[in-house]
């Protein structure tokens, strides 16, 4: 079955450590996205990538980094510079970045930093 | 920048009844897509329905339909014959032809009561 896989489902880290969240898709989609969701709030865009080896900052990119070396993979690194990293992170993909392509989402990773 | 506003943080409805969730947006673009996503307690984001701005006819997907008022920049979701499985957070989202990102509203938590 085609889909988006995020791993792990729950992640715990100590403050000051970098952590990488995995996102893999086998939908052959060109565009991929990372969103952050805080309790009771909507989704905010962190980074997106329209094509391999290219990515753009979203609304809240500070303290995060990404790479897009393969079409299937778009890992997100939460660095120690991110002041409030505890949140629910959702990865998504779409056939293209055009406006008529809906996003398909993974199941998310809950990151807790203490 | 585009903004999406959902003015109802929480709503409840009796099973089998009809409920309408509100969404307004702000844009200077003439062509764009609007989406409603559902996020049940599993936190998986599921596409419910979508509407292209230049289409006059309101989109319908089984028990879900929209009331799209382009001049008023309003995009409400009507759920008919509500079911217990409809209990979820509902997010309105906007994507235009110029941008590459999906902008979300803050969400409406819907509780369907037996």
JSON list of C-alpha atoms in Angstrom, two decimals:
[
{"chain": "A", "resi": 1, "resn": "UNK", "atom": "CA", "xyz": [0.00, 0.00, 0.00]},
{"chain": "A", "resi": 2, "resn": "UNK", "atom": "CA", "xyz": [1.23, 3.49, -0.82]},
{"chain": "A", "resi": 3, "resn": "UNK", "atom": "CA", "xyz": [1.55, 5.97, 1.94]},
{"chain": "A", "resi": 4, "resn": "UNK", "atom": "CA", "xyz": [3.66, 8.14, 4.17]},
{"chain": "A", "resi": 5, "resn": "UNK", "atom": "CA", "xyz": [5.58, 6.64, 7.07]},
{"chain": "A", "resi": 6, "resn": "UNK", "atom": "CA", "xyz": [6.76, 8.70, 9.98]},
{"chain": "A", "resi": 7, "resn": "UNK", "atom": "CA", "xyz": [8.94, 7.18, 12.62]},
{"chain": "A", "resi": 8, "resn": "UNK", "atom": "CA", "xyz": [9.08, 6.89, 15.50]},
{"chain": "A", "resi": 9, "resn": "UNK", "atom": "CA", "xyz": [5.56, 7.59, 16.77]},
{"chain": "A", "resi": 10, "resn": "UNK", "atom": "CA", "xyz": [6.89, 8.91, 20.10]},
{"chain": "A", "resi": 11, "resn": "UNK", "atom": "CA", "xyz": [10.29, 10.44, 20.65]},
{"chain": "A", "resi": 12, "resn": "UNK", "atom": "CA", "xyz": [11.89, 11.66, 23.86]},
{"chain": "A", "resi": 13, "resn": "UNK", "atom": "CA", "xyz": [15.01, 13.78, 24.06]},
{"chain": "A", "resi": 14, "resn": "UNK", "atom": "CA", "xyz": [16.95, 15.79, 26.58]},
{"chain": "A", "resi": 15, "resn": "UNK", "atom": "CA", "xyz": [17.21, 19.52, 26.15]},
{"chain": "A", "resi": 16, "resn": "UNK", "atom": "CA", "xyz": [20.26, 20.55, 24.13]},
{"chain": "A", "resi": 17, "resn": "UNK", "atom": "CA", "xyz": [20.27, 17.48, 21.91]},
{"chain": "A", "resi": 18, "resn": "UNK", "atom": "CA", "xyz": [19.53, 17.50, 18.21]},
{"chain": "A", "resi": 19, "resn": "UNK", "atom": "CA", "xyz": [16.95, 14.98, 17.04]},
{"chain": "A", "resi": 20, "resn": "UNK", "atom": "CA", "xyz": [15.95, 13.81, 13.56]},
{"chain": "A", "resi": 21, "resn": "UNK", "atom": "CA", "xyz": [12.41, 12.83, 12.61]},
{"chain": "A", "resi": 22, "resn": "UNK", "atom": "CA", "xyz": [12.01, 10.45, 9.71]},
{"chain": "A", "resi": 23, "resn": "UNK", "atom": "CA", "xyz": [9.51, 10.79, 6.85]},
{"chain": "A", "resi": 24, "resn": "UNK", "atom": "CA", "xyz": [9.35, 8.36, 3.94]},
{"chain": "A", "resi": 25, "resn": "UNK", "atom": "CA", "xyz": [6.78, 8.20, 1.14]},
{"chain": "A", "resi": 26, "resn": "UNK", "atom": "CA", "xyz": [6.22, 5.63, -1.61]},
{"chain": "A", "resi": 27, "resn": "UNK", "atom": "CA", "xyz": [3.58, 7.63, -3.46]},
{"chain": "A", "resi": 28, "resn": "UNK", "atom": "CA", "xyz": [6.06, 8.99, -6.02]},
{"chain": "A", "resi": 29, "resn": "UNK", "atom": "CA", "xyz": [5.11, 12.51, -4.95]},
{"chain": "A", "resi": 30, "resn": "UNK", "atom": "CA", "xyz": [7.37, 15.41, -5.88]},
{"chain": "A", "resi": 31, "resn": "UNK", "atom": "CA", "xyz": [6.46, 17.75, -3.02]},
{"chain": "A", "resi": 32, "resn": "UNK", "atom": "CA", "xyz": [6.93, 17.10, 0.68]},
{"chain": "A", "resi": 33, "resn": "UNK", "atom": "CA", "xyz": [6.15, 19.19, 3.75]},
{"chain": "A", "resi": 34, "resn": "UNK", "atom": "CA", "xyz": [6.74, 19.38, 7.50]},
{"chain": "A", "resi": 35, "resn": "UNK", "atom": "CA", "xyz": [4.12, 20.86, 9.80]},
{"chain": "A", "resi": 36, "resn": "UNK", "atom": "CA", "xyz": [4.11, 21.45, 13.52]},
{"chain": "A", "resi": 37, "resn": "UNK", "atom": "CA", "xyz": [0.97, 21.16, 15.62]},
{"chain": "A", "resi": 38, "resn": "UNK", "atom": "CA", "xyz": [0.71, 22.44, 19.19]},
{"chain": "A", "resi": 39, "resn": "UNK", "atom": "CA", "xyz": [-2.13, 21.38, 21.53]},
{"chain": "A", "resi": 40, "resn": "UNK", "atom": "CA", "xyz": [-5.50, 22.74, 20.44]},
{"chain": "A", "resi": 41, "resn": "UNK", "atom": "CA", "xyz": [-4.00, 24.62, 17.52]},
{"chain": "A", "resi": 42, "resn": "UNK", "atom": "CA", "xyz": [-3.80, 24.37, 13.78]},
{"chain": "A", "resi": 43, "resn": "UNK", "atom": "CA", "xyz": [-0.83, 23.30, 11.71]},
{"chain": "A", "resi": 44, "resn": "UNK", "atom": "CA", "xyz": [2.07, 25.59, 10.98]},
{"chain": "A", "resi": 45, "resn": "UNK", "atom": "CA", "xyz": [4.48, 25.01, 8.11]},
{"chain": "A", "resi": 46, "resn": "UNK", "atom": "CA", "xyz": [8.13, 24.46, 9.00]},
{"chain": "A", "resi": 47, "resn": "UNK", "atom": "CA", "xyz": [9.74, 23.53, 5.66]},
{"chain": "A", "resi": 48, "resn": "UNK", "atom": "CA", "xyz": [8.66, 22.28, 2.28]},
{"chain": "A", "resi": 49, "resn": "UNK", "atom": "CA", "xyz": [10.36, 20.78, -0.74]},
{"chain": "A", "resi": 50, "resn": "UNK", "atom": "CA", "xyz": [9.05, 20.91, -4.29]},
{"chain": "A", "resi": 51, "resn": "UNK", "atom": "CA", "xyz": [11.70, 18.65, -5.75]},
{"chain": "A", "resi": 52, "resn": "UNK", "atom": "CA", "xyz": [14.79, 16.68, -4.84]},
{"chain": "A", "resi": 53, "resn": "UNK", "atom": "CA", "xyz": [17.74, 18.76, -3.61]},
{"chain": "A", "resi": 54, "resn": "UNK", "atom": "CA", "xyz": [15.53, 21.81, -3.12]},
{"chain": "A", "resi": 55, "resn": "UNK", "atom": "CA", "xyz": [13.64, 23.04, -0.06]},
{"chain": "A", "resi": 56, "resn": "UNK", "atom": "CA", "xyz": [12.16, 26.29, 1.22]},
{"chain": "A", "resi": 57, "resn": "UNK", "atom": "CA", "xyz": [11.50, 27.74, 4.66]},
{"chain": "A", "resi": 58, "resn": "UNK", "atom": "CA", "xyz": [7.96, 27.90, 5.90]},
{"chain": "A", "resi": 59, "resn": "UNK", "atom": "CA", "xyz": [6.51, 30.17, 8.56]},
{"chain": "A", "resi": 60, "resn": "UNK", "atom": "CA", "xyz": [8.42, 28.75, 11.54]},
{"chain": "A", "resi": 61, "resn": "UNK", "atom": "CA", "xyz": [11.73, 27.40, 10.17]},
{"chain": "A", "resi": 62, "resn": "UNK", "atom": "CA", "xyz": [13.98, 28.77, 12.92]},
{"chain": "A", "resi": 63, "resn": "UNK", "atom": "CA", "xyz": [15.64, 26.00, 14.90]},
{"chain": "A", "resi": 64, "resn": "UNK", "atom": "CA", "xyz": [14.88, 23.34, 12.27]},
{"chain": "A", "resi": 65, "resn": "UNK", "atom": "CA", "xyz": [16.76, 21.92, 9.29]},
{"chain": "A", "resi": 66, "resn": "UNK", "atom": "CA", "xyz": [15.84, 19.52, 6.50]},
{"chain": "A", "resi": 67, "resn": "UNK", "atom": "CA", "xyz": [17.38, 17.68, 3.57]},
{"chain": "A", "resi": 68, "resn": "UNK", "atom": "CA", "xyz": [15.90, 16.20, 0.40]},
{"chain": "A", "resi": 69, "resn": "UNK", "atom": "CA", "xyz": [18.54, 13.93, -1.09]},
{"chain": "A", "resi": 70, "resn": "UNK", "atom": "CA", "xyz": [16.02, 11.37, -2.30]},
{"chain": "A", "resi": 71, "resn": "UNK", "atom": "CA", "xyz": [12.52, 11.80, -3.65]},
{"chain": "A", "resi": 72, "resn": "UNK", "atom": "CA", "xyz": [11.12, 9.40, -1.07]},
{"chain": "A", "resi": 73, "resn": "UNK", "atom": "CA", "xyz": [12.70, 10.92, 2.01]},
{"chain": "A", "resi": 74, "resn": "UNK", "atom": "CA", "xyz": [12.42, 14.28, 3.78]},
{"chain": "A", "resi": 75, "resn": "UNK", "atom": "CA", "xyz": [13.94, 14.09, 7.28]},
{"chain": "A", "resi": 76, "resn": "UNK", "atom": "CA", "xyz": [13.50, 16.93, 9.75]},
{"chain": "A", "resi": 77, "resn": "UNK", "atom": "CA", "xyz": [16.16, 17.79, 12.33]},
{"chain": "A", "resi": 78, "resn": "UNK", "atom": "CA", "xyz": [15.07, 19.66, 15.43]},
{"chain": "A", "resi": 79, "resn": "UNK", "atom": "CA", "xyz": [18.16, 21.46, 16.67]},
{"chain": "A", "resi": 80, "resn": "UNK", "atom": "CA", "xyz": [19.02, 22.70, 20.12]},
{"chain": "A", "resi": 81, "resn": "UNK", "atom": "CA", "xyz": [18.32, 26.21, 18.82]},
{"chain": "A", "resi": 82, "resn": "UNK", "atom": "CA", "xyz": [14.58, 25.47, 18.70]},
{"chain": "A", "resi": 83, "resn": "UNK", "atom": "CA", "xyz": [13.28, 27.07, 21.90]},
{"chain": "A", "resi": 84, "resn": "UNK", "atom": "CA", "xyz": [10.06, 25.06, 22.29]},
{"chain": "A", "resi": 85, "resn": "UNK", "atom": "CA", "xyz": [10.54, 21.77, 20.45]},
{"chain": "A", "resi": 86, "resn": "UNK", "atom": "CA", "xyz": [7.91, 19.74, 22.27]},
{"chain": "A", "resi": 87, "resn": "UNK", "atom": "CA", "xyz": [5.07, 19.31, 19.78]},
{"chain": "A", "resi": 88, "resn": "UNK", "atom": "CA", "xyz": [3.36, 16.97, 17.35]},
{"chain": "A", "resi": 89, "resn": "UNK", "atom": "CA", "xyz": [5.08, 16.89, 13.95]},
{"chain": "A", "resi": 90, "resn": "UNK", "atom": "CA", "xyz": [3.29, 15.94, 10.76]},
{"chain": "A", "resi": 91, "resn": "UNK", "atom": "CA", "xyz": [4.90, 15.13, 7.44]},
{"chain": "A", "resi": 92, "resn": "UNK", "atom": "CA", "xyz": [2.91, 15.40, 4.22]},
{"chain": "A", "resi": 93, "resn": "UNK", "atom": "CA", "xyz": [3.36, 14.97, 0.50]},
{"chain": "A", "resi": 94, "resn": "UNK", "atom": "CA", "xyz": [1.54, 15.93, -2.68]},
{"chain": "A", "resi": 95, "resn": "UNK", "atom": "CA", "xyz": [1.87, 14.99, -6.33]},
{"chain": "A", "resi": 96, "resn": "UNK", "atom": "CA", "xyz": [3.19, 18.45, -7.01]},
{"chain": "A", "resi": 97, "resn": "UNK", "atom": "CA", "xyz": [3.29, 21.79, -5.26]},
{"chain": "A", "resi": 98, "resn": "UNK", "atom": "CA", "xyz": [0.56, 23.21, -7.48]},
{"chain": "A", "resi": 99, "resn": "UNK", "atom": "CA", "xyz": [-2.54, 24.53, -5.80]},
{"chain": "A", "resi": 100, "resn": "UNK", "atom": "CA", "xyz": [-4.84, 21.74, -6.91]},
{"chain": "A", "resi": 101, "resn": "UNK", "atom": "CA", "xyz": [-2.78, 18.94, -5.35]},
{"chain": "A", "resi": 102, "resn": "UNK", "atom": "CA", "xyz": [-4.13, 17.93, -1.96]},
{"chain": "A", "resi": 103, "resn": "UNK", "atom": "CA", "xyz": [-1.73, 16.93, 0.78]},
{"chain": "A", "resi": 104, "resn": "UNK", "atom": "CA", "xyz": [-1.53, 13.39, 2.10]},
{"chain": "A", "resi": 105, "resn": "UNK", "atom": "CA", "xyz": [-0.34, 13.13, 5.69]},
{"chain": "A", "resi": 106, "resn": "UNK", "atom": "CA", "xyz": [1.65, 10.65, 7.74]},
{"chain": "A", "resi": 107, "resn": "UNK", "atom": "CA", "xyz": [0.56, 9.57, 11.21]},
{"chain": "A", "resi": 108, "resn": "UNK", "atom": "CA", "xyz": [2.82, 12.03, 12.95]},
{"chain": "A", "resi": 109, "resn": "UNK", "atom": "CA", "xyz": [5.60, 11.98, 15.55]},
{"chain": "A", "resi": 110, "resn": "UNK", "atom": "CA", "xyz": [5.07, 13.23, 19.07]},
{"chain": "A", "resi": 111, "resn": "UNK", "atom": "CA", "xyz": [8.33, 14.81, 20.27]},
{"chain": "A", "resi": 112, "resn": "UNK", "atom": "CA", "xyz": [8.87, 15.51, 23.97]},
{"chain": "A", "resi": 113, "resn": "UNK", "atom": "CA", "xyz": [11.96, 17.38, 25.08]},
{"chain": "A", "resi": 114, "resn": "UNK", "atom": "CA", "xyz": [12.72, 17.65, 28.79]},
{"chain": "B", "resi": 1, "resn": "UNK", "atom": "CA", "xyz": [-0.17, 36.63, 3.43]},
{"chain": "B", "resi": 2, "resn": "UNK", "atom": "CA", "xyz": [-3.21, 34.43, 3.37]},
{"chain": "B", "resi": 3, "resn": "UNK", "atom": "CA", "xyz": [-5.09, 33.81, 6.59]},
{"chain": "B", "resi": 4, "resn": "UNK", "atom": "CA", "xyz": [-7.74, 31.25, 7.44]},
{"chain": "B", "resi": 5, "resn": "UNK", "atom": "CA", "xyz": [-10.10, 31.77, 10.37]},
{"chain": "B", "resi": 6, "resn": "UNK", "atom": "CA", "xyz": [-12.34, 29.24, 12.07]},
{"chain": "B", "resi": 7, "resn": "UNK", "atom": "CA", "xyz": [-14.42, 31.13, 14.59]},
{"chain": "B", "resi": 8, "resn": "UNK", "atom": "CA", "xyz": [-15.92, 28.12, 16.40]},
{"chain": "B", "resi": 9, "resn": "UNK", "atom": "CA", "xyz": [-13.33, 26.43, 18.66]},
{"chain": "B", "resi": 10, "resn": "UNK", "atom": "CA", "xyz": [-15.79, 23.74, 19.74]},
{"chain": "B", "resi": 11, "resn": "UNK", "atom": "CA", "xyz": [-19.16, 22.45, 18.60]},
{"chain": "B", "resi": 12, "resn": "UNK", "atom": "CA", "xyz": [-21.40, 19.56, 19.47]},
{"chain": "B", "resi": 13, "resn": "UNK", "atom": "CA", "xyz": [-24.25, 17.85, 17.63]},
{"chain": "B", "resi": 14, "resn": "UNK", "atom": "CA", "xyz": [-26.60, 14.99, 18.32]},
{"chain": "B", "resi": 15, "resn": "UNK", "atom": "CA", "xyz": [-26.15, 11.84, 16.31]},
{"chain": "B", "resi": 16, "resn": "UNK", "atom": "CA", "xyz": [-28.15, 11.90, 13.05]},
{"chain": "B", "resi": 17, "resn": "UNK", "atom": "CA", "xyz": [-28.50, 15.68, 13.08]},
{"chain": "B", "resi": 18, "resn": "UNK", "atom": "CA", "xyz": [-26.85, 18.23, 10.81]},
{"chain": "B", "resi": 19, "resn": "UNK", "atom": "CA", "xyz": [-24.05, 20.60, 11.79]},
{"chain": "B", "resi": 20, "resn": "UNK", "atom": "CA", "xyz": [-22.27, 23.40, 9.95]},
{"chain": "B", "resi": 21, "resn": "UNK", "atom": "CA", "xyz": [-18.68, 24.45, 10.62]},
{"chain": "B", "resi": 22, "resn": "UNK", "atom": "CA", "xyz": [-17.61, 27.94, 9.59]},
{"chain": "B", "resi": 23, "resn": "UNK", "atom": "CA", "xyz": [-14.47, 29.09, 7.83]},
{"chain": "B", "resi": 24, "resn": "UNK", "atom": "CA", "xyz": [-13.44, 32.44, 6.40]},
{"chain": "B", "resi": 25, "resn": "UNK", "atom": "CA", "xyz": [-10.26, 33.31, 4.59]},
{"chain": "B", "resi": 26, "resn": "UNK", "atom": "CA", "xyz": [-8.43, 36.32, 3.28]},
{"chain": "B", "resi": 27, "resn": "UNK", "atom": "CA", "xyz": [-6.65, 36.45, -0.05]},
{"chain": "B", "resi": 28, "resn": "UNK", "atom": "CA", "xyz": [-6.07, 38.74, -3.01]},
{"chain": "B", "resi": 29, "resn": "UNK", "atom": "CA", "xyz": [-5.73, 35.81, -5.39]},
{"chain": "B", "resi": 30, "resn": "UNK", "atom": "CA", "xyz": [-8.52, 34.93, -7.80]},
{"chain": "B", "resi": 31, "resn": "UNK", "atom": "CA", "xyz": [-7.85, 31.25, -8.19]},
{"chain": "B", "resi": 32, "resn": "UNK", "atom": "CA", "xyz": [-7.22, 28.89, -5.34]},
{"chain": "B", "resi": 33, "resn": "UNK", "atom": "CA", "xyz": [-8.32, 25.70, -3.66]},
{"chain": "B", "resi": 34, "resn": "UNK", "atom": "CA", "xyz": [-10.05, 25.25, -0.34]},
{"chain": "B", "resi": 35, "resn": "UNK", "atom": "CA", "xyz": [-9.97, 22.08, 1.70]},
{"chain": "B", "resi": 36, "resn": "UNK", "atom": "CA", "xyz": [-11.51, 20.59, 4.81]},
{"chain": "B", "resi": 37, "resn": "UNK", "atom": "CA", "xyz": [-9.42, 18.08, 6.72]},
{"chain": "B", "resi": 38, "resn": "UNK", "atom": "CA", "xyz": [-10.55, 15.89, 9.59]},
{"chain": "B", "resi": 39, "resn": "UNK", "atom": "CA", "xyz": [-8.24, 14.89, 12.45]},
{"chain": "B", "resi": 40, "resn": "UNK", "atom": "CA", "xyz": [-9.77, 12.16, 14.66]},
{"chain": "B", "resi": 41, "resn": "UNK", "atom": "CA", "xyz": [-8.26, 11.20, 18.02]},
{"chain": "B", "resi": 42, "resn": "UNK", "atom": "CA", "xyz": [-5.73, 9.03, 16.16]},
{"chain": "B", "resi": 43, "resn": "UNK", "atom": "CA", "xyz": [-4.34, 12.38, 14.88]},
{"chain": "B", "resi": 44, "resn": "UNK", "atom": "CA", "xyz": [-4.24, 11.17, 11.29]},
{"chain": "B", "resi": 45, "resn": "UNK", "atom": "CA", "xyz": [-5.14, 14.05, 8.95]},
{"chain": "B", "resi": 46, "resn": "UNK", "atom": "CA", "xyz": [-7.81, 12.96, 6.48]},
{"chain": "B", "resi": 47, "resn": "UNK", "atom": "CA", "xyz": [-8.99, 14.97, 3.49]},
{"chain": "B", "resi": 48, "resn": "UNK", "atom": "CA", "xyz": [-12.76, 15.39, 3.68]},
{"chain": "B", "resi": 49, "resn": "UNK", "atom": "CA", "xyz": [-13.62, 17.62, 0.75]},
{"chain": "B", "resi": 50, "resn": "UNK", "atom": "CA", "xyz": [-12.12, 20.24, -1.57]},
{"chain": "B", "resi": 51, "resn": "UNK", "atom": "CA", "xyz": [-13.39, 23.11, -3.68]},
{"chain": "B", "resi": 52, "resn": "UNK", "atom": "CA", "xyz": [-11.76, 25.00, -6.52]},
{"chain": "B", "resi": 53, "resn": "UNK", "atom": "CA", "xyz": [-12.48, 28.72, -6.37]},
{"chain": "B", "resi": 54, "resn": "UNK", "atom": "CA", "xyz": [-13.54, 29.21, -9.98]},
{"chain": "B", "resi": 55, "resn": "UNK", "atom": "CA", "xyz": [-16.17, 26.47, -9.77]},
{"chain": "B", "resi": 56, "resn": "UNK", "atom": "CA", "xyz": [-19.57, 27.84, -8.85]},
{"chain": "B", "resi": 57, "resn": "UNK", "atom": "CA", "xyz": [-21.07, 24.52, -7.83]},
{"chain": "B", "resi": 58, "resn": "UNK", "atom": "CA", "xyz": [-20.57, 23.55, -4.23]},
{"chain": "B", "resi": 59, "resn": "UNK", "atom": "CA", "xyz": [-18.61, 20.33, -3.70]},
{"chain": "B", "resi": 60, "resn": "UNK", "atom": "CA", "xyz": [-20.32, 17.31, -2.14]},
{"chain": "B", "resi": 61, "resn": "UNK", "atom": "CA", "xyz": [-18.88, 14.05, -0.81]},
{"chain": "B", "resi": 62, "resn": "UNK", "atom": "CA", "xyz": [-21.57, 11.75, 0.57]},
{"chain": "B", "resi": 63, "resn": "UNK", "atom": "CA", "xyz": [-22.73, 13.31, 3.87]},
{"chain": "B", "resi": 64, "resn": "UNK", "atom": "CA", "xyz": [-20.29, 16.21, 3.57]},
{"chain": "B", "resi": 65, "resn": "UNK", "atom": "CA", "xyz": [-20.98, 19.33, 1.54]},
{"chain": "B", "resi": 66, "resn": "UNK", "atom": "CA", "xyz": [-19.69, 22.87, 1.44]},
{"chain": "B", "resi": 67, "resn": "UNK", "atom": "CA", "xyz": [-21.25, 26.29, 1.08]},
{"chain": "B", "resi": 68, "resn": "UNK", "atom": "CA", "xyz": [-18.70, 28.30, -0.85]},
{"chain": "B", "resi": 69, "resn": "UNK", "atom": "CA", "xyz": [-19.34, 32.03, -1.00]},
{"chain": "B", "resi": 70, "resn": "UNK", "atom": "CA", "xyz": [-16.45, 33.51, -2.97]},
{"chain": "B", "resi": 71, "resn": "UNK", "atom": "CA", "xyz": [-17.41, 37.16, -2.62]},
{"chain": "B", "resi": 72, "resn": "UNK", "atom": "CA", "xyz": [-17.76, 36.77, 1.12]},
{"chain": "B", "resi": 73, "resn": "UNK", "atom": "CA", "xyz": [-14.62, 34.59, 1.30]},
{"chain": "B", "resi": 74, "resn": "UNK", "atom": "CA", "xyz": [-16.53, 32.00, 3.22]},
{"chain": "B", "resi": 75, "resn": "UNK", "atom": "CA", "xyz": [-16.22, 28.22, 3.03]},
{"chain": "B", "resi": 76, "resn": "UNK", "atom": "CA", "xyz": [-18.44, 26.36, 5.49]},
{"chain": "B", "resi": 77, "resn": "UNK", "atom": "CA", "xyz": [-18.70, 22.58, 5.90]},
{"chain": "B", "resi": 78, "resn": "UNK", "atom": "CA", "xyz": [-22.04, 20.89, 6.42]},
{"chain": "B", "resi": 79, "resn": "UNK", "atom": "CA", "xyz": [-22.16, 17.41, 7.88]},
{"chain": "B", "resi": 80, "resn": "UNK", "atom": "CA", "xyz": [-25.52, 15.68, 7.46]},
{"chain": "B", "resi": 81, "resn": "UNK", "atom": "CA", "xyz": [-26.73, 12.67, 9.43]},
{"chain": "B", "resi": 82, "resn": "UNK", "atom": "CA", "xyz": [-23.86, 13.08, 11.91]},
{"chain": "B", "resi": 83, "resn": "UNK", "atom": "CA", "xyz": [-22.25, 9.86, 13.11]},
{"chain": "B", "resi": 84, "resn": "UNK", "atom": "CA", "xyz": [-20.20, 9.10, 16.20]},
{"chain": "B", "resi": 85, "resn": "UNK", "atom": "CA", "xyz": [-17.18, 8.57, 13.95]},
{"chain": "B", "resi": 86, "resn": "UNK", "atom": "CA", "xyz": [-17.40, 12.18, 12.85]},
{"chain": "B", "resi": 87, "resn": "UNK", "atom": "CA", "xyz": [-16.07, 13.25, 16.24]},
{"chain": "B", "resi": 88, "resn": "UNK", "atom": "CA", "xyz": [-12.79, 14.96, 15.42]},
{"chain": "B", "resi": 89, "resn": "UNK", "atom": "CA", "xyz": [-10.96, 18.22, 14.91]},
{"chain": "B", "resi": 90, "resn": "UNK", "atom": "CA", "xyz": [-11.85, 19.81, 11.60]},
{"chain": "B", "resi": 91, "resn": "UNK", "atom": "CA", "xyz": [-9.43, 22.11, 9.82]},
{"chain": "B", "resi": 92, "resn": "UNK", "atom": "CA", "xyz": [-10.17, 24.44, 6.96]},
{"chain": "B", "resi": 93, "resn": "UNK", "atom": "CA", "xyz": [-7.19, 25.02, 4.65]},
{"chain": "B", "resi": 94, "resn": "UNK", "atom": "CA", "xyz": [-6.30, 27.24, 1.71]},
{"chain": "B", "resi": 95, "resn": "UNK", "atom": "CA", "xyz": [-3.85, 26.88, -1.15]},
{"chain": "B", "resi": 96, "resn": "UNK", "atom": "CA", "xyz": [-3.43, 29.40, -3.97]},
{"chain": "B", "resi": 97, "resn": "UNK", "atom": "CA", "xyz": [-1.86, 29.29, -7.37]},
{"chain": "B", "resi": 98, "resn": "UNK", "atom": "CA", "xyz": [1.04, 31.52, -6.37]},
{"chain": "B", "resi": 99, "resn": "UNK", "atom": "CA", "xyz": [2.11, 29.90, -3.14]},
{"chain": "B", "resi": 100, "resn": "UNK", "atom": "CA", "xyz": [3.32, 26.41, -2.49]},
{"chain": "B", "resi": 101, "resn": "UNK", "atom": "CA", "xyz": [2.02, 25.93, 0.99]},
{"chain": "B", "resi": 102, "resn": "UNK", "atom": "CA", "xyz": [-1.25, 24.88, 2.54]},
{"chain": "B", "resi": 103, "resn": "UNK", "atom": "CA", "xyz": [-2.41, 27.41, 5.15]},
{"chain": "B", "resi": 104, "resn": "UNK", "atom": "CA", "xyz": [-4.59, 26.04, 7.96]},
{"chain": "B", "resi": 105, "resn": "UNK", "atom": "CA", "xyz": [-7.17, 27.58, 10.22]},
{"chain": "B", "resi": 106, "resn": "UNK", "atom": "CA", "xyz": [-7.04, 27.00, 13.97]},
{"chain": "B", "resi": 107, "resn": "UNK", "atom": "CA", "xyz": [-9.54, 24.14, 13.87]},
{"chain": "B", "resi": 108, "resn": "UNK", "atom": "CA", "xyz": [-12.98, 23.33, 15.25]},
{"chain": "B", "resi": 109, "resn": "UNK", "atom": "CA", "xyz": [-13.40, 20.46, 17.69]},
{"chain": "B", "resi": 110, "resn": "UNK", "atom": "CA", "xyz": [-16.63, 18.62, 16.87]},
{"chain": "B", "resi": 111, "resn": "UNK", "atom": "CA", "xyz": [-18.25, 16.23, 19.31]},
{"chain": "B", "resi": 112, "resn": "UNK", "atom": "CA", "xyz": [-21.06, 14.01, 18.09]},
{"chain": "B", "resi": 113, "resn": "UNK", "atom": "CA", "xyz": [-23.23, 12.89, 20.98]},
{"chain": "B", "resi": 114, "resn": "UNK", "atom": "CA", "xyz": [-25.26, 9.67, 21.04]}
]
